[in-house]
mmCIF file of C-alpha atoms in Angstrom:
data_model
loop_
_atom_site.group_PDB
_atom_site.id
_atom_site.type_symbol
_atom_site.label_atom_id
_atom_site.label_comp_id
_atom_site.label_asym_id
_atom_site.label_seq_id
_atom_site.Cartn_x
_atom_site.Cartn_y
_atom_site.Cartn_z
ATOM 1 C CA UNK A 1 7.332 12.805 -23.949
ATOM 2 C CA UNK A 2 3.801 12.118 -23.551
ATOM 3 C CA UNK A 3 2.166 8.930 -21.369
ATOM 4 C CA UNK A 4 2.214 5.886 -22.044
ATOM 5 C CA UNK A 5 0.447 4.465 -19.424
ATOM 6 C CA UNK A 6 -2.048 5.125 -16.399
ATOM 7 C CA UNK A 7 -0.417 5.056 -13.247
ATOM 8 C CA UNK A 8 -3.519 3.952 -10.850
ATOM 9 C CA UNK A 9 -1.483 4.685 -7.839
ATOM 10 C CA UNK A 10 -0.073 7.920 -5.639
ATOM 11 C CA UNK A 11 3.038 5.144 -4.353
ATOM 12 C CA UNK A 12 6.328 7.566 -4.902
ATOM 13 C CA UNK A 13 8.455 4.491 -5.311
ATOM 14 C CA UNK A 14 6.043 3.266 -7.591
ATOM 15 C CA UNK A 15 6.375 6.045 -9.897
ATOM 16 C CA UNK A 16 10.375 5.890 -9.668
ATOM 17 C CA UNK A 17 10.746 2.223 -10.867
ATOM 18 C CA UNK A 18 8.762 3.244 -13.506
ATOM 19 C CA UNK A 19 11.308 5.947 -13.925
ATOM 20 C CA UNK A 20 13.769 3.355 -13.453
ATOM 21 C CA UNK A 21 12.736 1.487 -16.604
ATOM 22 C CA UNK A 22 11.867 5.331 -18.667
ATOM 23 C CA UNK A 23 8.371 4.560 -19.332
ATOM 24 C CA UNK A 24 6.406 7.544 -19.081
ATOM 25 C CA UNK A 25 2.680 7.660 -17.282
ATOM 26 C CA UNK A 26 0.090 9.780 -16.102
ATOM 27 C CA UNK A 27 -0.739 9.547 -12.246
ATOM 28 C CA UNK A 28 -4.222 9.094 -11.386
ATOM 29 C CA UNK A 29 -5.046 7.137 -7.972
ATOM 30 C CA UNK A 30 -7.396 5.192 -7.122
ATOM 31 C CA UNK A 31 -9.385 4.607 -3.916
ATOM 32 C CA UNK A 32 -10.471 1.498 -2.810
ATOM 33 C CA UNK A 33 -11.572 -0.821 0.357
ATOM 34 C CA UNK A 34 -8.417 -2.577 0.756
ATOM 35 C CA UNK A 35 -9.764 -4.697 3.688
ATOM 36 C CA UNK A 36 -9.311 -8.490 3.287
ATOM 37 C CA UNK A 37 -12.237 -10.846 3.120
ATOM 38 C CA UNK A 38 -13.252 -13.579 5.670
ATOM 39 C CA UNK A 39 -10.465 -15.929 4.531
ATOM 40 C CA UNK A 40 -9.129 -14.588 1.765
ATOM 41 C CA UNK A 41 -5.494 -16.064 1.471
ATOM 42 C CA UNK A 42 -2.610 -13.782 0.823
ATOM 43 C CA UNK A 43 -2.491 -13.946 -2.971
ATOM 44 C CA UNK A 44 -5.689 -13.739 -3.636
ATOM 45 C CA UNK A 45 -6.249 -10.569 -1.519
ATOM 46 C CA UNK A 46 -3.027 -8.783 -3.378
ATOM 47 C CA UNK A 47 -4.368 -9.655 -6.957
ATOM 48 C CA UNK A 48 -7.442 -9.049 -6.065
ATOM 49 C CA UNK A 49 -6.594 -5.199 -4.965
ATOM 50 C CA UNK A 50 -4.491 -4.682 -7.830
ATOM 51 C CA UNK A 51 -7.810 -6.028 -10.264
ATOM 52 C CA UNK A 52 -9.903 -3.335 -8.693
ATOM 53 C CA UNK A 53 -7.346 -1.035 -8.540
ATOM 54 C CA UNK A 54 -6.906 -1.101 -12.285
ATOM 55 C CA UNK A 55 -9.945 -1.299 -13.174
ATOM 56 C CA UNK A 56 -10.966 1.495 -11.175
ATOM 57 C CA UNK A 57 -8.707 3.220 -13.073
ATOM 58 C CA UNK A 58 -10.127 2.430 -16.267
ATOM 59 C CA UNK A 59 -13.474 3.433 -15.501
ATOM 60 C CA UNK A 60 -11.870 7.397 -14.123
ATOM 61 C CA UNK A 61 -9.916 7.695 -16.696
ATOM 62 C CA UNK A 62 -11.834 5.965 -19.650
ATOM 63 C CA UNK A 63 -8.866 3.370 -20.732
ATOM 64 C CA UNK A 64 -7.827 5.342 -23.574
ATOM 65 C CA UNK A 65 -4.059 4.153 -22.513
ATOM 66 C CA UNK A 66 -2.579 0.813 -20.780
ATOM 67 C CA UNK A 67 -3.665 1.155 -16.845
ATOM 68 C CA UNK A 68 -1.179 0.326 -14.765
ATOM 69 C CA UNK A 69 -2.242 -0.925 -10.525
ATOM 70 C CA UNK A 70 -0.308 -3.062 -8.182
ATOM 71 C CA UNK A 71 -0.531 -3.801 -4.391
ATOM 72 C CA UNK A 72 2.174 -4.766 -1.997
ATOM 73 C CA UNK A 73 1.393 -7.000 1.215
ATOM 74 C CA UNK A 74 3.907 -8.330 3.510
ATOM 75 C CA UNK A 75 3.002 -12.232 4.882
ATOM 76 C CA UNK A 76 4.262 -13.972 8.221
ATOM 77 C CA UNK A 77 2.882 -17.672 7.529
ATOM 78 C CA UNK A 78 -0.545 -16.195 6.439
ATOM 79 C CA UNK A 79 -0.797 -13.457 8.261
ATOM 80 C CA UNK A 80 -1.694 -10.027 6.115
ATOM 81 C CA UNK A 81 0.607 -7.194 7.399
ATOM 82 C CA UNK A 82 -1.338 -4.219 6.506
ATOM 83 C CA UNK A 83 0.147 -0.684 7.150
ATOM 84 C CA UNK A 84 1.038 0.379 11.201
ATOM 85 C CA UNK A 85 -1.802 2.655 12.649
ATOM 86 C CA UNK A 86 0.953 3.700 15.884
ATOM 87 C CA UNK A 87 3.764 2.776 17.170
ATOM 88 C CA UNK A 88 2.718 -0.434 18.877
ATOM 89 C CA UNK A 89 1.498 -1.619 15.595
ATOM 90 C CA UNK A 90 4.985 -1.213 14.298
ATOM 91 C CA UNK A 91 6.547 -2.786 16.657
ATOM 92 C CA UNK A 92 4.362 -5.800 16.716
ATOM 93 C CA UNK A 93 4.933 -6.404 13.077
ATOM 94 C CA UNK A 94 8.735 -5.903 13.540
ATOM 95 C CA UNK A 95 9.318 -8.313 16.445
ATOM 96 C CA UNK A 96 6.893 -10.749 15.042
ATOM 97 C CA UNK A 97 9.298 -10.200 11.487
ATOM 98 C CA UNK A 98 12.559 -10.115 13.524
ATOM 99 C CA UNK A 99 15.071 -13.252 13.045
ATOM 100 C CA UNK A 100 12.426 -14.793 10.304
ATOM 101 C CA UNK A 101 11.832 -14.843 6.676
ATOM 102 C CA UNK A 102 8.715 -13.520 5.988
ATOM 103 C CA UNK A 103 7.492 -12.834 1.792
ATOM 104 C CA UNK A 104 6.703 -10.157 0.302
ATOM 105 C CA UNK A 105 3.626 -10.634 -2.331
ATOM 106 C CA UNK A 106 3.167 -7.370 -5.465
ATOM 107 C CA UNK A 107 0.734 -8.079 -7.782
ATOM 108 C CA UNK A 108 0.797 -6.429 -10.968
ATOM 109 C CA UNK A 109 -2.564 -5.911 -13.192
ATOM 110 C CA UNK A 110 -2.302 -3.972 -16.436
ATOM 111 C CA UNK A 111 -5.933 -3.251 -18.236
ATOM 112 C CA UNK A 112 -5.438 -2.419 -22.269
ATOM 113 C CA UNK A 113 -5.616 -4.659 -24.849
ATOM 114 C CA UNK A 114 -7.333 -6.860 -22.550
ATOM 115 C CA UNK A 115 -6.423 -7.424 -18.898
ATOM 116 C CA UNK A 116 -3.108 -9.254 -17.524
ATOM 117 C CA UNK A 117 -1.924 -9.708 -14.614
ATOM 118 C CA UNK A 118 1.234 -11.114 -12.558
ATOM 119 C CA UNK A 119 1.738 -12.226 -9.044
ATOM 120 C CA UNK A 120 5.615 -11.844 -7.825
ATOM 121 C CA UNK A 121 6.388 -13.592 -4.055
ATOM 122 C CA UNK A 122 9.572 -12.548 -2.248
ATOM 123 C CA UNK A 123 11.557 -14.114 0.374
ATOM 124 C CA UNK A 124 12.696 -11.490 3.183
ATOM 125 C CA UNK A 125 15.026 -12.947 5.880
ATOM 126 C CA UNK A 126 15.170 -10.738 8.491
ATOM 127 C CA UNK A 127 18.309 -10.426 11.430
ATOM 128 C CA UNK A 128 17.397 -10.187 15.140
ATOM 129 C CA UNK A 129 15.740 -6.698 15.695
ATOM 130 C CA UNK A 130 16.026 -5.394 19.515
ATOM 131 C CA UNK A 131 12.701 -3.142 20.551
ATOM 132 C CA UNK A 132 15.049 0.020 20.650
ATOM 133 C CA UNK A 133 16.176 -0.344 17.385
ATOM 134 C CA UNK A 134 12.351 -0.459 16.229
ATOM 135 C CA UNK A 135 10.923 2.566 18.074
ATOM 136 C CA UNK A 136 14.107 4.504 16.730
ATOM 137 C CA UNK A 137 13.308 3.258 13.395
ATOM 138 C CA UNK A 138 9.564 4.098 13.763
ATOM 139 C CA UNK A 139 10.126 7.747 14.788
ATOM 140 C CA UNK A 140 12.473 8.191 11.883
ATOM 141 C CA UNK A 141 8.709 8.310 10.173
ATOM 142 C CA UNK A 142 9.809 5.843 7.359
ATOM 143 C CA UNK A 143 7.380 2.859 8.299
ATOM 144 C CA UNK A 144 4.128 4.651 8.608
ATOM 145 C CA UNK A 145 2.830 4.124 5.357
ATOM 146 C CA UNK A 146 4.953 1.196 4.431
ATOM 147 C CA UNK A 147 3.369 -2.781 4.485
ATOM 148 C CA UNK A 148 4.901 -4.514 7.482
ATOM 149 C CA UNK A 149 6.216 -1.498 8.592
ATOM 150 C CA UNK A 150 9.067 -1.348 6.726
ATOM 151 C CA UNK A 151 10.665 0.362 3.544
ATOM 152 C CA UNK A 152 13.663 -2.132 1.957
ATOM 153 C CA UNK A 153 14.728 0.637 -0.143
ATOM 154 C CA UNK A 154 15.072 2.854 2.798
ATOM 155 C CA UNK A 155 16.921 2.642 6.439
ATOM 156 C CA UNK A 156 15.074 -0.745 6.884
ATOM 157 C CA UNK A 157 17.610 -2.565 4.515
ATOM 158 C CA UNK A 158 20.304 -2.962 7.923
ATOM 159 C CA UNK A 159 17.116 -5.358 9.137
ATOM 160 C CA UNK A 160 17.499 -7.333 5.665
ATOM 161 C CA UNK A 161 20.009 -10.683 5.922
ATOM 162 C CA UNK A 162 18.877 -11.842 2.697
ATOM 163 C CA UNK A 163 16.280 -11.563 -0.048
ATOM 164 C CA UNK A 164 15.426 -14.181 -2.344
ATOM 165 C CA UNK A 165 13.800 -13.184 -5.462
ATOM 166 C CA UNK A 166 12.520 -9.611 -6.885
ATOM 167 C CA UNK A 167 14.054 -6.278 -4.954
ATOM 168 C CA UNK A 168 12.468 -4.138 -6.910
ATOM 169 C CA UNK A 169 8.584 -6.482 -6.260
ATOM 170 C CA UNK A 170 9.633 -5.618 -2.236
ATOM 171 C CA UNK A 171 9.784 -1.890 -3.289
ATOM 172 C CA UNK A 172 6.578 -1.820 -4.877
ATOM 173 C CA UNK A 173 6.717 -3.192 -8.012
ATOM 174 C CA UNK A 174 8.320 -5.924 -9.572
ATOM 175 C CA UNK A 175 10.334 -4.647 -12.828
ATOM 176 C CA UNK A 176 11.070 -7.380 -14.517
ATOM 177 C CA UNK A 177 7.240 -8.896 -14.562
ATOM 178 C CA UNK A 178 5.826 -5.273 -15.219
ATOM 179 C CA UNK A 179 7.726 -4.941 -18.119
ATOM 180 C CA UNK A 180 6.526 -7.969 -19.718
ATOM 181 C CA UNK A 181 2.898 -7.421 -19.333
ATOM 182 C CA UNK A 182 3.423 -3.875 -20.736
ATOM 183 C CA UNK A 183 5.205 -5.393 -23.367
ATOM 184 C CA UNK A 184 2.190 -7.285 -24.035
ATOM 185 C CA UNK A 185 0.698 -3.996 -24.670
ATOM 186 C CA UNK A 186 2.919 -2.293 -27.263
ATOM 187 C CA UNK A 187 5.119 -0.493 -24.793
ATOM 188 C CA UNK A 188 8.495 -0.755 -26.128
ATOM 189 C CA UNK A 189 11.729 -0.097 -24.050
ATOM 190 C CA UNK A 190 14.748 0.078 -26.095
ATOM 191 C CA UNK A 191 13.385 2.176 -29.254
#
């Protein structure tokens, strides 16, 4: 089968939603400054990255097909949880998450016919973490390139009391919301 899309991202779990679902897509990541501005509120900085992150990868690959970007941050109040450097990074994320609800924000831009974008916010309620559990948890390797320090889909999901709204927008990529915008551009799912 050939692509459908561009997949403007390296993410693994990225690529197996999009699996999930059976569209089909070339990989070609992008690389960008993902630092946030003075300021810059949580949802803006997300759909901002995924904007530049598609339209990066437009301009590498020419747009011939649908581009596909997204970017996952985690948020404590307003607080930008970027991805742990070391273990005390981890752990300050984790204790600041633990007994909480925090939200997860994925935004979604598609470039094609046009450009479209969606913004899905998740709310993560985490149990009472102990600083063992966490340094066990961070030499399991799992959080080191994960927002917040955490992967849902993986060993992190004991931490997770209760989500409230898109699982699959916590992994990476909202399904439901990505589906519609590639709708939007011809992709159809149930030939």
């Amino acid at each position: 089968m050939s692509a459908q899309i561009i997949l403007a991202s390296a993410s693994p779990r990225r690529k197996e939603l999009l699996d999930q679902i059976k569209v089909s897509y070339q990989v070609h990541p992008v690389d960008i400054d993902e630092t946030p501005r003075l300021n810059e509120v949580p949802a803006a900085y997300v759909q901002r990255l995924a904007a530049e992150k598609s339209a990066a990868g437009v301009a590498q690959t020419g747009g011939v097909l649908p581009v596909l970007a997204a970017d996952t941050t985690v948020v404590l109040g307003d607080r930008i949880m970027g991805k742990p450097e070391h273990l005390d990074d981890a752990l300050s994320m984790l204790m600041q998450l633990s007994g909480k609800t925090h939200q997860v924000y994925t935004a979604v831009s598609v470039r094609g016919f046009g450009h479209s974008r969606v913004l899905s916010v998740t709310d993560v309620t985490f149990r009472a973490l102990t600083e063992q559990e966490i340094i066990a948890y961070w030499h399991s390797g799992e959080p080191l390139d994960k927002a917040g320090s955490y992967a849902i889909q993986g060993r992190a999901s004991i931490f997770v009391e209760s989500i409230k709204g898109s699982f699959s927008g916590v992994v990476g990529l909202p399904l439901f919301e990505t589906a519609q915008l590639l709708s939007q551009q011809g992709i159809e799912f149930f030939k």
